[in-house]
PDB file of C-alpha atoms and ligand atoms in Angstrom:
ATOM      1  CA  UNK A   1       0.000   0.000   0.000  1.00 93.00           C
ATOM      2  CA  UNK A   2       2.959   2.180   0.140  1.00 95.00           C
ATOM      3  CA  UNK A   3       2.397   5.536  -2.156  1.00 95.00           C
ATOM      4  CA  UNK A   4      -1.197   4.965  -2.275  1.00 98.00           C
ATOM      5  CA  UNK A   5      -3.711   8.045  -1.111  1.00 98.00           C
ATOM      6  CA  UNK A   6      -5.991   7.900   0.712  1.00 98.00           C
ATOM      7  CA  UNK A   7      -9.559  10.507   2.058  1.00 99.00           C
ATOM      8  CA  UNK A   8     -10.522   9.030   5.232  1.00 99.00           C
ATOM      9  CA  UNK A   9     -13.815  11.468   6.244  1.00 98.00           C
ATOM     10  CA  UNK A  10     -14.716  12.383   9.963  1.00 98.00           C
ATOM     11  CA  UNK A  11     -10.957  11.318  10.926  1.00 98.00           C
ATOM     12  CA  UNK A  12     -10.353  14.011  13.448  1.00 98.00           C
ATOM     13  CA  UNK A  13     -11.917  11.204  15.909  1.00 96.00           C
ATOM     14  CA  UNK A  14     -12.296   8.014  17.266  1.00 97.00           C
ATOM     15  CA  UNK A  15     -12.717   5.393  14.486  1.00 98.00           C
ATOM     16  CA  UNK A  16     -11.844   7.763  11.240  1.00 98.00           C
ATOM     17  CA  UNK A  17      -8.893   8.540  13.065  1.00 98.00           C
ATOM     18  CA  UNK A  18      -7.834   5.037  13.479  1.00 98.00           C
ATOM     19  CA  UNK A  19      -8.481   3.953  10.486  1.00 98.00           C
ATOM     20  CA  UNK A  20      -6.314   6.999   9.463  1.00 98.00           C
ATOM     21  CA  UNK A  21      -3.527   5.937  11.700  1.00 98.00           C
ATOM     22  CA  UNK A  22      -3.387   2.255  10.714  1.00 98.00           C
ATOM     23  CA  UNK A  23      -3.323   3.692   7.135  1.00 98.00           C
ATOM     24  CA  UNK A  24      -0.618   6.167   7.610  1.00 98.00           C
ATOM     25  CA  UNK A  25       1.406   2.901   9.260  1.00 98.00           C
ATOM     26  CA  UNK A  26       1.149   1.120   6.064  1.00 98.00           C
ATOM     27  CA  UNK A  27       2.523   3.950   4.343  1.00 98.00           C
ATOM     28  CA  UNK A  28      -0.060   5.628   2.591  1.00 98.00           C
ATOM     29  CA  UNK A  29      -0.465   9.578   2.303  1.00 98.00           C
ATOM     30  CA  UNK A  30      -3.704  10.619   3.820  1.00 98.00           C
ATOM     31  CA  UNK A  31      -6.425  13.009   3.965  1.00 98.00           C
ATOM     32  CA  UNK A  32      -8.025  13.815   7.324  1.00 98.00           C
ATOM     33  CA  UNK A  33     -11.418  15.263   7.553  1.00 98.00           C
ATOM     34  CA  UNK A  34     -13.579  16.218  10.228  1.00 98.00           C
ATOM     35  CA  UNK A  35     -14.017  18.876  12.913  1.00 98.00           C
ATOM     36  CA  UNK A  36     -12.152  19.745  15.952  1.00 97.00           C
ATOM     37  CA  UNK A  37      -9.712  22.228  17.535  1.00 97.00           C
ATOM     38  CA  UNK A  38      -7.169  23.480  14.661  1.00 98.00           C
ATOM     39  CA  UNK A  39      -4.089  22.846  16.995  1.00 98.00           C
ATOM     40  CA  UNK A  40      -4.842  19.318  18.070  1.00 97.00           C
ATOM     41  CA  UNK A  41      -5.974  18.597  14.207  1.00 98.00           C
ATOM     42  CA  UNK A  42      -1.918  20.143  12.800  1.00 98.00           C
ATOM     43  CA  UNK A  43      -0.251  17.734  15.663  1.00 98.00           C
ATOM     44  CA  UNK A  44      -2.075  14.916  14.603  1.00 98.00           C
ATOM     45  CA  UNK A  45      -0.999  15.741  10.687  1.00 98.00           C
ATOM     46  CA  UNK A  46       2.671  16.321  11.892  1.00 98.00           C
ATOM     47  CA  UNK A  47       3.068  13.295  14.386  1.00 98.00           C
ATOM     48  CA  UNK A  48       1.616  10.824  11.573  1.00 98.00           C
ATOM     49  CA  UNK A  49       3.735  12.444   8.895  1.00 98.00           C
ATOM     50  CA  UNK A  50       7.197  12.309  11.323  1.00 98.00           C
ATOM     51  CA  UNK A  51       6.244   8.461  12.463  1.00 98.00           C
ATOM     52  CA  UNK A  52       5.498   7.149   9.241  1.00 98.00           C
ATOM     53  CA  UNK A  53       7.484   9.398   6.330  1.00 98.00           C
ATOM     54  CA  UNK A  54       4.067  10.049   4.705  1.00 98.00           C
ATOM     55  CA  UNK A  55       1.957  13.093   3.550  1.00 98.00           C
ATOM     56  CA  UNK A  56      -0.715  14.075   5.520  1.00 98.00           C
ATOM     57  CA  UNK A  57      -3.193  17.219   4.845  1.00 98.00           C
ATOM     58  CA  UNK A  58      -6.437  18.376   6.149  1.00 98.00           C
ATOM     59  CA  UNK A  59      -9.686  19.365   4.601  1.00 98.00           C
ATOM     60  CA  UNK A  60     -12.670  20.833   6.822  1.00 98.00           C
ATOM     61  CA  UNK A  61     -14.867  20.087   4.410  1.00 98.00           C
ATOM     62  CA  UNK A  62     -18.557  19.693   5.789  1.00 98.00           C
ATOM     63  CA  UNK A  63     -20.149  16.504   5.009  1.00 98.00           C
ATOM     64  CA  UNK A  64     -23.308  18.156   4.812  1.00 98.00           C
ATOM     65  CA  UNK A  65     -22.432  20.155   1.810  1.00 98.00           C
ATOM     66  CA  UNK A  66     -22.446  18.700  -1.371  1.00 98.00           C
ATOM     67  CA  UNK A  67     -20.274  21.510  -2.820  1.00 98.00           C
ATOM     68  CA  UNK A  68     -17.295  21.113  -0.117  1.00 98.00           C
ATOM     69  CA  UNK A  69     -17.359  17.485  -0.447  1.00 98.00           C
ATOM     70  CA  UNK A  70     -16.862  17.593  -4.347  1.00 98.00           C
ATOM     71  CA  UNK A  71     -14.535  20.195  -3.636  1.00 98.00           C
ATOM     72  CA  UNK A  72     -12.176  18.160  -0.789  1.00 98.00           C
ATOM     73  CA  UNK A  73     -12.353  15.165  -3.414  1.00 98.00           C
ATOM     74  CA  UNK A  74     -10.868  17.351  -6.029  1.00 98.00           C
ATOM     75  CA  UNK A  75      -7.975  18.677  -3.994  1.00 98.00           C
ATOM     76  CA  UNK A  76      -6.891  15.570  -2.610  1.00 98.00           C
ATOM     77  CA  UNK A  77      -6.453  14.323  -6.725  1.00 98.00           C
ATOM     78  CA  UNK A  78      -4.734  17.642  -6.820  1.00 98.00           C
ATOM     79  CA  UNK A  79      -2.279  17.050  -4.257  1.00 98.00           C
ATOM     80  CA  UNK A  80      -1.892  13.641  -4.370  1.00 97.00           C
ATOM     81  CA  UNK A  81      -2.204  12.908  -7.953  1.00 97.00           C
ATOM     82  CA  UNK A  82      -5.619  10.843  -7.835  1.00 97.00           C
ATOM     83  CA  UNK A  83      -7.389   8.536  -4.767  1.00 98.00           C
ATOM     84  CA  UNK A  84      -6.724   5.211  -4.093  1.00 98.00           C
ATOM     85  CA  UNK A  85      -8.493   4.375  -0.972  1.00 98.00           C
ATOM     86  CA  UNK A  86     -12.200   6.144   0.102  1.00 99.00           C
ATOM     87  CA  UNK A  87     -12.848   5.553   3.573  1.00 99.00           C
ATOM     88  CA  UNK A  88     -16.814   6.983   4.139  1.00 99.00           C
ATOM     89  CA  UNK A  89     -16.849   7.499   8.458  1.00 98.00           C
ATOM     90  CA  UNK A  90     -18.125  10.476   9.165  1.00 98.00           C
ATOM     91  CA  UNK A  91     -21.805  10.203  10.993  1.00 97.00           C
ATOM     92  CA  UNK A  92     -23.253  11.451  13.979  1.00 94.00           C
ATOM     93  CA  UNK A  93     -26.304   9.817  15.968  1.00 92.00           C
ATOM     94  CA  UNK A  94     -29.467  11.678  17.315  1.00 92.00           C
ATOM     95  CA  UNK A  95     -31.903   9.447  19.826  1.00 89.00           C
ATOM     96  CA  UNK A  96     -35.044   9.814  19.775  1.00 94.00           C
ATOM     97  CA  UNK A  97     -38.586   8.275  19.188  1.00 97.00           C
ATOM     98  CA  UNK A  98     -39.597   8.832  15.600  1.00 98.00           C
ATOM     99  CA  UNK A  99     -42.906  10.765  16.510  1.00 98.00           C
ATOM    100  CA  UNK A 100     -40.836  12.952  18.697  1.00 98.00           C
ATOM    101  CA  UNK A 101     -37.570  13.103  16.442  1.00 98.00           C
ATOM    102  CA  UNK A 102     -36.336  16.634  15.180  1.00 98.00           C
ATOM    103  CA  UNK A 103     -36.438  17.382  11.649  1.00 98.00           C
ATOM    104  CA  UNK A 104     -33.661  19.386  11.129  1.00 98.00           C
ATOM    105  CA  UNK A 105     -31.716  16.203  13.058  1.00 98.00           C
ATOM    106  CA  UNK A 106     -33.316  13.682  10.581  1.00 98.00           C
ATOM    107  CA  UNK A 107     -31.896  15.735   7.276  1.00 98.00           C
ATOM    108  CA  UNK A 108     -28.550  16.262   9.217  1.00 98.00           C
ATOM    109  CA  UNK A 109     -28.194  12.685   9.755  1.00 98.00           C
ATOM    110  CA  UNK A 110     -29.207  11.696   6.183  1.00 98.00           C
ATOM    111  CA  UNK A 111     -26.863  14.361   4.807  1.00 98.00           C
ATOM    112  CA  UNK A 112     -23.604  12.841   6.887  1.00 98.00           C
ATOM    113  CA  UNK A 113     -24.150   9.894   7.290  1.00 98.00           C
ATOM    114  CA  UNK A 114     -25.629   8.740   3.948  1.00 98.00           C
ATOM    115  CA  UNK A 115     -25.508  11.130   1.234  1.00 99.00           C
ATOM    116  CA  UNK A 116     -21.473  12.183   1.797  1.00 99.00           C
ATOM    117  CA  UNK A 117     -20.648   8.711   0.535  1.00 99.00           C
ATOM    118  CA  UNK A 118     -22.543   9.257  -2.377  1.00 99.00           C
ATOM    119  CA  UNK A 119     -21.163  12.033  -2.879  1.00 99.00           C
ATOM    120  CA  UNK A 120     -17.753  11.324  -2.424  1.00 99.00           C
ATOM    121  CA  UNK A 121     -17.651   8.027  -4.515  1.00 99.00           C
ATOM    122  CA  UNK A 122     -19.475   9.939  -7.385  1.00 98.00           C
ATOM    123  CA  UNK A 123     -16.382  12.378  -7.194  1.00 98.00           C
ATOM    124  CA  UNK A 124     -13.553   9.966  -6.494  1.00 98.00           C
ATOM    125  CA  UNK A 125     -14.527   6.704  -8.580  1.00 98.00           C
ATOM    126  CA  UNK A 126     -13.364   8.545 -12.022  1.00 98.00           C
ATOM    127  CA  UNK A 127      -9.889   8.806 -10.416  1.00 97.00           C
ATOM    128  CA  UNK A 128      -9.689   5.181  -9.384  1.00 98.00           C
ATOM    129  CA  UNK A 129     -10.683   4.245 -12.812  1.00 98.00           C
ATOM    130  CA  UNK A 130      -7.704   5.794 -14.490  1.00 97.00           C
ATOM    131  CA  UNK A 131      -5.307   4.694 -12.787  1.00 96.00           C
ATOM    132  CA  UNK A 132      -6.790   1.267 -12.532  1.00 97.00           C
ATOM    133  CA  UNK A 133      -7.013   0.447  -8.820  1.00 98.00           C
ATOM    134  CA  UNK A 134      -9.717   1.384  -5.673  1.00 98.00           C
ATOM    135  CA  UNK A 135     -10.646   0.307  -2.544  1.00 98.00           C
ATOM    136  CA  UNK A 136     -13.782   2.418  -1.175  1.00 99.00           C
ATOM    137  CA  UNK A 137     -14.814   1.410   2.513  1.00 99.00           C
ATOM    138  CA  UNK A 138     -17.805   2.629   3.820  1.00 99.00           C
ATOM    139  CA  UNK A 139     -18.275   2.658   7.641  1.00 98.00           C
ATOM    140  CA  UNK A 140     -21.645   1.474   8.165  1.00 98.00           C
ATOM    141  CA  UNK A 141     -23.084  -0.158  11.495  1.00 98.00           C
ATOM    142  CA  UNK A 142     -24.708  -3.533  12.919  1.00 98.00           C
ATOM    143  CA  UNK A 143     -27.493  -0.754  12.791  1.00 98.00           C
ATOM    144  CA  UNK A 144     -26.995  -0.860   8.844  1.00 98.00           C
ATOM    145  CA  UNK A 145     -28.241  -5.217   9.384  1.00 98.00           C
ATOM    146  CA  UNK A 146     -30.706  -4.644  12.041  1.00 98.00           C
ATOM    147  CA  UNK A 147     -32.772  -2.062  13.674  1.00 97.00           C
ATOM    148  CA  UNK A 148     -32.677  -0.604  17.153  1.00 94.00           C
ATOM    149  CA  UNK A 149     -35.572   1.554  18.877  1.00 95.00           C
ATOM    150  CA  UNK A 150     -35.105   5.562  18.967  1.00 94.00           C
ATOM    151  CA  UNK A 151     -32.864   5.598  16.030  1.00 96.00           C
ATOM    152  CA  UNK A 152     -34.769   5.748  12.832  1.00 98.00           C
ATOM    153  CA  UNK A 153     -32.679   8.748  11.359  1.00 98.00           C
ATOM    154  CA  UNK A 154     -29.165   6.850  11.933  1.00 98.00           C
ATOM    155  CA  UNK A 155     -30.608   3.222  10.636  1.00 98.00           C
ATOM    156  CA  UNK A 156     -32.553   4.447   8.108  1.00 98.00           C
ATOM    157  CA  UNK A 157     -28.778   6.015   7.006  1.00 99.00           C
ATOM    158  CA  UNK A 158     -26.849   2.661   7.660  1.00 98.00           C
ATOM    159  CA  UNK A 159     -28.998   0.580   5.510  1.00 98.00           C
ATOM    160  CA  UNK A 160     -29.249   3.494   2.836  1.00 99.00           C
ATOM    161  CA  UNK A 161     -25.157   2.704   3.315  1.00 98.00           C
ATOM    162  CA  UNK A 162     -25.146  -1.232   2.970  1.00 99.00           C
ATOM    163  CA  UNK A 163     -27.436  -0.728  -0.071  1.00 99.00           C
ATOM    164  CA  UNK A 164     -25.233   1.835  -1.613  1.00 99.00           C
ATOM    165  CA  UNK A 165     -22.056  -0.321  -1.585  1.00 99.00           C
ATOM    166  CA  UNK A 166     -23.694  -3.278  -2.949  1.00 99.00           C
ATOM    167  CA  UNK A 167     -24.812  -0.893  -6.184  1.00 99.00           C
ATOM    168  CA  UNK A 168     -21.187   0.187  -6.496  1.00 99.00           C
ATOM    169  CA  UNK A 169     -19.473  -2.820  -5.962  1.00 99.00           C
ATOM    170  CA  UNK A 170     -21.477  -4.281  -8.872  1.00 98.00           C
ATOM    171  CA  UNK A 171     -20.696  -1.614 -10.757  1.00 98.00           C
ATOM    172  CA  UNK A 172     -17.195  -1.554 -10.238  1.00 98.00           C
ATOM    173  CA  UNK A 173     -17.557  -5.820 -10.303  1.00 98.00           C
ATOM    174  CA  UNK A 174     -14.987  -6.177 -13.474  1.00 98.00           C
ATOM    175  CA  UNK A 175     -13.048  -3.549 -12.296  1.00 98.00           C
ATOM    176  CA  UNK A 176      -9.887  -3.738  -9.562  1.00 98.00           C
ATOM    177  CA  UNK A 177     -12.047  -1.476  -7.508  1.00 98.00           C
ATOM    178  CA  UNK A 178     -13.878  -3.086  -4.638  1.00 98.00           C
ATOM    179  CA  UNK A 179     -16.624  -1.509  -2.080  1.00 99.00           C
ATOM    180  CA  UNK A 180     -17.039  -3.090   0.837  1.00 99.00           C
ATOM    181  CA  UNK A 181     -18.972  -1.926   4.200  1.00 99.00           C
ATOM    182  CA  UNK A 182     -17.868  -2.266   7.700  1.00 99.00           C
ATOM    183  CA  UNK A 183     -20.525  -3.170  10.191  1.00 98.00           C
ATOM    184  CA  UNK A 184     -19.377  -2.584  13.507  1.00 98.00           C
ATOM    185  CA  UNK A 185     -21.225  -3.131  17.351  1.00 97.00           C
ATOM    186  CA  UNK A 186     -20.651  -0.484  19.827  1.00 94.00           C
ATOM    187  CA  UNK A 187     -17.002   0.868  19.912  1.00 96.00           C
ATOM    188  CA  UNK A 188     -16.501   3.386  22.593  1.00 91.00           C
ATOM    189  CA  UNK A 189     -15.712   6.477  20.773  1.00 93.00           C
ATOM    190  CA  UNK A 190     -16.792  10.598  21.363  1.00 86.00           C
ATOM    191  CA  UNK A 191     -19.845   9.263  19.641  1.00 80.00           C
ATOM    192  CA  UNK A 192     -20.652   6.371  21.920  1.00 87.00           C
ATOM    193  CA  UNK A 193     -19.977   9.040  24.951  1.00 86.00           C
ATOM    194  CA  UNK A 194     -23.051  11.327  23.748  1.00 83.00           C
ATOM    195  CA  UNK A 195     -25.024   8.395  23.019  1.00 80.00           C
ATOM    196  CA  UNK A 196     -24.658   7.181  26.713  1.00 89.00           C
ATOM    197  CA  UNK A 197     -25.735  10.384  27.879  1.00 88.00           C
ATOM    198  CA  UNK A 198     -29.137  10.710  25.167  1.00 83.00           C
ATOM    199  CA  UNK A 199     -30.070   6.892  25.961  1.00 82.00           C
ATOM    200  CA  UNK A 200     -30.000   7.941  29.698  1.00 90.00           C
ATOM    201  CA  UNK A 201     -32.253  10.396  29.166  1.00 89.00           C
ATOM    202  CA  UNK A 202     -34.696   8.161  26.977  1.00 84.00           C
ATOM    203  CA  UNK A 203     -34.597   5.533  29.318  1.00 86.00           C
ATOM    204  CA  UNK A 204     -34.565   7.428  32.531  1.00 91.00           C
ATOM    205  CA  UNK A 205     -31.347   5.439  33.589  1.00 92.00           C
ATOM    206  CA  UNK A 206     -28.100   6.096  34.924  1.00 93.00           C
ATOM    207  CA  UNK A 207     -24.728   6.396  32.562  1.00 89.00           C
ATOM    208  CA  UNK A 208     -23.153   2.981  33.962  1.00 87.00           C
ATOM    209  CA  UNK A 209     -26.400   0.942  33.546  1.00 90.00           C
ATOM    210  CA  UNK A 210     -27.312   2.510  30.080  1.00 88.00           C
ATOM    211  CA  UNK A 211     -23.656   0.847  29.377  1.00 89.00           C
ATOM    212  CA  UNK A 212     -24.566  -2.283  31.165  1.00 86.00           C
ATOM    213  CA  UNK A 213     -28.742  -2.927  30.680  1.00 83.00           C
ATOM    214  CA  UNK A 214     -29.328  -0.700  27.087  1.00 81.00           C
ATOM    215  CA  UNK A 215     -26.103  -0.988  25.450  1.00 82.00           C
ATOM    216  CA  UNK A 216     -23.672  -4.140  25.726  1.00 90.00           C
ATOM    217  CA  UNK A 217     -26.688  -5.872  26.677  1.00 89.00           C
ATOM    218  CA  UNK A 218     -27.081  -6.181  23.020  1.00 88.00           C
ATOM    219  CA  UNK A 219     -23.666  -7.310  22.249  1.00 94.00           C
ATOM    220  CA  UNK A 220     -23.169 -11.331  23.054  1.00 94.00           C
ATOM    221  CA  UNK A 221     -19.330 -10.198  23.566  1.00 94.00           C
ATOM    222  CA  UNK A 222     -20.320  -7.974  26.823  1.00 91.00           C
ATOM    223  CA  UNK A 223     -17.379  -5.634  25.446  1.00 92.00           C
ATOM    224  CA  UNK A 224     -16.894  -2.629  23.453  1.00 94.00           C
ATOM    225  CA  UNK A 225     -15.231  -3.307  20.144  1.00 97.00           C
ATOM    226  CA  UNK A 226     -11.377  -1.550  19.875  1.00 96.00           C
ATOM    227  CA  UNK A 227     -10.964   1.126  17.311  1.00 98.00           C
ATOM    228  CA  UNK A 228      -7.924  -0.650  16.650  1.00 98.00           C
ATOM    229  CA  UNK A 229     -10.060  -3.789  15.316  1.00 98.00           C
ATOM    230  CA  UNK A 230     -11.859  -2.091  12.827  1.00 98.00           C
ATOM    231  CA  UNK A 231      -8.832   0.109  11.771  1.00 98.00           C
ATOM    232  CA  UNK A 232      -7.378  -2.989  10.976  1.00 98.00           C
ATOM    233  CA  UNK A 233     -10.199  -4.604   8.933  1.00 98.00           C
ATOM    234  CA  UNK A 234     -10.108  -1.664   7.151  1.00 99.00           C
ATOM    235  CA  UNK A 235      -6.750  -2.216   6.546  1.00 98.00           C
ATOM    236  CA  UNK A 236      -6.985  -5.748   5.251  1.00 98.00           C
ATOM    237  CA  UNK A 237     -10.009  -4.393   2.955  1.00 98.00           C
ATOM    238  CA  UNK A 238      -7.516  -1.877   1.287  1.00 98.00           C
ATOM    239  CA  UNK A 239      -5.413  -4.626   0.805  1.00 98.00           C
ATOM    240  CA  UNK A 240      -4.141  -6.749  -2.338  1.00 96.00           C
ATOM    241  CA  UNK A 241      -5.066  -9.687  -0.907  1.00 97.00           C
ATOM    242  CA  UNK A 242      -9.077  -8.492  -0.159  1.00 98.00           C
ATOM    243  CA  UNK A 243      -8.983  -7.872  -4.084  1.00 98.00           C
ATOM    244  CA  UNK A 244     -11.856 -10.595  -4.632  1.00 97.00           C
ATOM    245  CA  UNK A 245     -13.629  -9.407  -1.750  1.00 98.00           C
ATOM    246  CA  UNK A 246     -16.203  -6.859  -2.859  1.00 98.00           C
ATOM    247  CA  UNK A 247     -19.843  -5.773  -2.234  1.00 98.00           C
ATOM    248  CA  UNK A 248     -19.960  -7.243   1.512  1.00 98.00           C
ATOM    249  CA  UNK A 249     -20.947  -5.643   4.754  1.00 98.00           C
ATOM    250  CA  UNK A 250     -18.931  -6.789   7.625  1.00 98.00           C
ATOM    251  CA  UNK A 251     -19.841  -7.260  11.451  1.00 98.00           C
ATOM    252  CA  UNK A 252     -16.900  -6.901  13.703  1.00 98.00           C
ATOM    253  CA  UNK A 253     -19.946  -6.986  16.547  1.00 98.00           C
ATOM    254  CA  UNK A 254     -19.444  -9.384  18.997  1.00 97.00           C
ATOM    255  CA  UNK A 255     -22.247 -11.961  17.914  1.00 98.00           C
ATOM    256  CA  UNK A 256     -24.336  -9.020  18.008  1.00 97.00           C
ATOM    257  CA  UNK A 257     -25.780  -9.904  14.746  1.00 97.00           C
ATOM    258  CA  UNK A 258     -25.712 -13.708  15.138  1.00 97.00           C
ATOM    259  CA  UNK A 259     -28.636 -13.420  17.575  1.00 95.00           C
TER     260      UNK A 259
HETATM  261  P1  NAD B 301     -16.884  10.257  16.461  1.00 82.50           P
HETATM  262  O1  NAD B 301     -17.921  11.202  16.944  1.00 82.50           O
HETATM  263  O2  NAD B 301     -15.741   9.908  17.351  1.00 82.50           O
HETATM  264  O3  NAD B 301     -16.289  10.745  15.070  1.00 82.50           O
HETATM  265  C1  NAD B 301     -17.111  11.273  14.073  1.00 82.50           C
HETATM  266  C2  NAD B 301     -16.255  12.025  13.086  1.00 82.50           C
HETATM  267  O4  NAD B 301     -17.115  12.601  12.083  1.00 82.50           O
HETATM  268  C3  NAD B 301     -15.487  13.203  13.703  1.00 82.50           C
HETATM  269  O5  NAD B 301     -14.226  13.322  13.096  1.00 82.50           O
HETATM  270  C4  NAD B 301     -16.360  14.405  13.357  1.00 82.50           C
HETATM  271  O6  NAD B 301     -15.651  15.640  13.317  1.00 82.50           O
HETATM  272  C5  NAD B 301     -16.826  13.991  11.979  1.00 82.50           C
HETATM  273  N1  NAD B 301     -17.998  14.714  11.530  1.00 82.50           N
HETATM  274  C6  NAD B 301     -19.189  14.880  12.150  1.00 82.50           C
HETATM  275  N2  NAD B 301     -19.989  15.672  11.421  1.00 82.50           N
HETATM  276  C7  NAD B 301     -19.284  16.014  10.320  1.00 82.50           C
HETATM  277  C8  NAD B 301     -19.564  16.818   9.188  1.00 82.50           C
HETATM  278  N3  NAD B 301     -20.751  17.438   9.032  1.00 82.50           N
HETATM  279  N4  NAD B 301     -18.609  16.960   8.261  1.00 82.50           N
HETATM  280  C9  NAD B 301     -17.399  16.348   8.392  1.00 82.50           C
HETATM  281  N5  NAD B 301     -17.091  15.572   9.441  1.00 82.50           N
HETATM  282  C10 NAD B 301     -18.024  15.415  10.383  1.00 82.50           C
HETATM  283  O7  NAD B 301     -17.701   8.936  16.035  1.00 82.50           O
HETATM  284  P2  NAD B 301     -17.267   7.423  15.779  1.00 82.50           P
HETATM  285  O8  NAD B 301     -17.927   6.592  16.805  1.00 82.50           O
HETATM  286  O9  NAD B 301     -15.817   7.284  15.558  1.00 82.50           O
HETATM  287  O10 NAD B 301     -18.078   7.153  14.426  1.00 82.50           O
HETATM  288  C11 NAD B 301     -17.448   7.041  13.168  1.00 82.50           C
HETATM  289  C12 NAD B 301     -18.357   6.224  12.247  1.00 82.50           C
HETATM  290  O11 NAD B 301     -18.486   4.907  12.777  1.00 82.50           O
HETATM  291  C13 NAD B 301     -19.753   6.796  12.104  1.00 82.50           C
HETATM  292  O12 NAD B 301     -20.200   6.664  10.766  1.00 82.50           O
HETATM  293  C14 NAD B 301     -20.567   5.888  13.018  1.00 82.50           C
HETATM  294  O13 NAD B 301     -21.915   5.820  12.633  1.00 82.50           O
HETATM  295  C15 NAD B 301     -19.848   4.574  12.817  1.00 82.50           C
HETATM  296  N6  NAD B 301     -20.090   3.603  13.889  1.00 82.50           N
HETATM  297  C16 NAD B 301     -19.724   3.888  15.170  1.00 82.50           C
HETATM  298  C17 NAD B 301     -19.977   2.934  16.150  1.00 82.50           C
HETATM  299  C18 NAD B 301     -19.608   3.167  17.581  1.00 82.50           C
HETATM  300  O14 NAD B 301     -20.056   2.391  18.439  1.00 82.50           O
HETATM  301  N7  NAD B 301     -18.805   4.182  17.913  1.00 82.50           N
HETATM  302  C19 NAD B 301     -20.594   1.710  15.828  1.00 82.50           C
HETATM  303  C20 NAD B 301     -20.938   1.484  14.507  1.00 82.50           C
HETATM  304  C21 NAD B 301     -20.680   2.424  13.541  1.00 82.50           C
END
């Protein structure tokens, strides 16, 4: 993978930021994405690109705007010389019953965590096709397989995202592009932190037993999935040897799914 480029979105954070780091170890040059404080987001650049001999830049490109999405795509072929590797991560979560659930929250959630990955494969897939190579990855969710209560924004998203890499996996199928989704359980990431504190609110339950009762109750495992677990499937999906691997969606759940 060494030389290759790669956009990882919402990478100033838990698992985009993994995924970014495991990337950067294999040698590819990467571009981070996401918000976040400005100084913490230039050490992050300059420790990866010190560690690993790699480029690293930043867009702050908002994945709720079609125009700065097109436009991140276009400078990362600019300064890298073409994609290789599309990593779609950025999403947020809202919880809330669907009779009760904000609009505004619904289209925000859509927008992130659905429609950037259209948009950014639309922009990105001509580039992989000339120069004859792709790997896109799209970070979807066990909630992109099955269906949890208070959530209809966020799993209406994830399955919008498992359906959207089978289409462009079969329509990269002779191609060496692959698309492949990642399905993961509950990691414990900035995300999973708010999420704690909304489901606590829903349920009328203390932090610790919304972890407990709510939350790992659904995962077999009784344990939070590492960011370092899923950077590294990521990893292997970018890989040569995941080259015949191509329209799946992956748990990494702890039985989760299996039930
Ligand atoms: P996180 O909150 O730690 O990171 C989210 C990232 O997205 C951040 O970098 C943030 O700045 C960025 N982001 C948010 N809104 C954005 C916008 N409008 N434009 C650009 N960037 C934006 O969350 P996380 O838990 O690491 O989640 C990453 C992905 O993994 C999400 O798609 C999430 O749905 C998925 N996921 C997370 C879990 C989990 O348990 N944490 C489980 C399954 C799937």
């Amino acid at each position: 993978m060494k030389g290759k480029s790669a956009i990882v979105t919402g990478s100033t954070s838990g698992i985009g930021l993994g995924i970014a780091r495991a990337l950067a170890a294999q040698g590819v040059n990467v571009m981070l994405n996401g918000f976040g404080d400005a100084d913490e987001i230039r050490a992050i650049r300059t420790k990866l690109e010190a560690d690993h001999g790699i480029r690293v830049v930043y867009s702050g490109a908002d994945m709720t705007r079609p125009a700065e999405i097109h436009a991140m795509v276009q400078q990362a072929i600019a300064l890298f010389g073409g994609v290789d590797i599309l990593v779609n991560n950025a999403g947020i979560q809202h919880v809330a019953p669907v009779d009760e659930f904000p609009l505004d929250k619904w289209d925000q959630i859509i927008a992130i965590n659905l429609s950037s990955a259209f948009h950014t494969i639309n922009a990105a897939l001509p580039s992989m096709k000339a120069r004859g190579w792709g790997r896109i990855v799209n970070i979807a969710s066990i909630h992109g397989l099955v269906a949890s209560p208070f959530k209809s924004a966020y799993i209406a998203a994830k399955h919008g995202i498992v359906g959207l890499t089978k289409t462009v996996a079969l329509e990269t199928a002779t191609l060496p592009i692959t698309c492949n989704a990642i399905c993961p359980g509950y990691v414990l990431t900035p995300l999973v932190e708010k999420q704690i504190d909304d489901q606590a609110k829903v349920h009328g339950l203390p932090r610790d037993e919304v972890v407990s009762r709510v939350m790992l109750e659904r995962q077999p495992s009784r344990q939070f999935v590492k960011i370092e677990d899923v950077a590294q499937l990521a990893v292997y999906l970018c890989s040569d040897a995941a080259s015949g691997m191509t329209g799946a969606s992956l748990p990494i759940d702890g039985a989760w799914t299996a039930q």
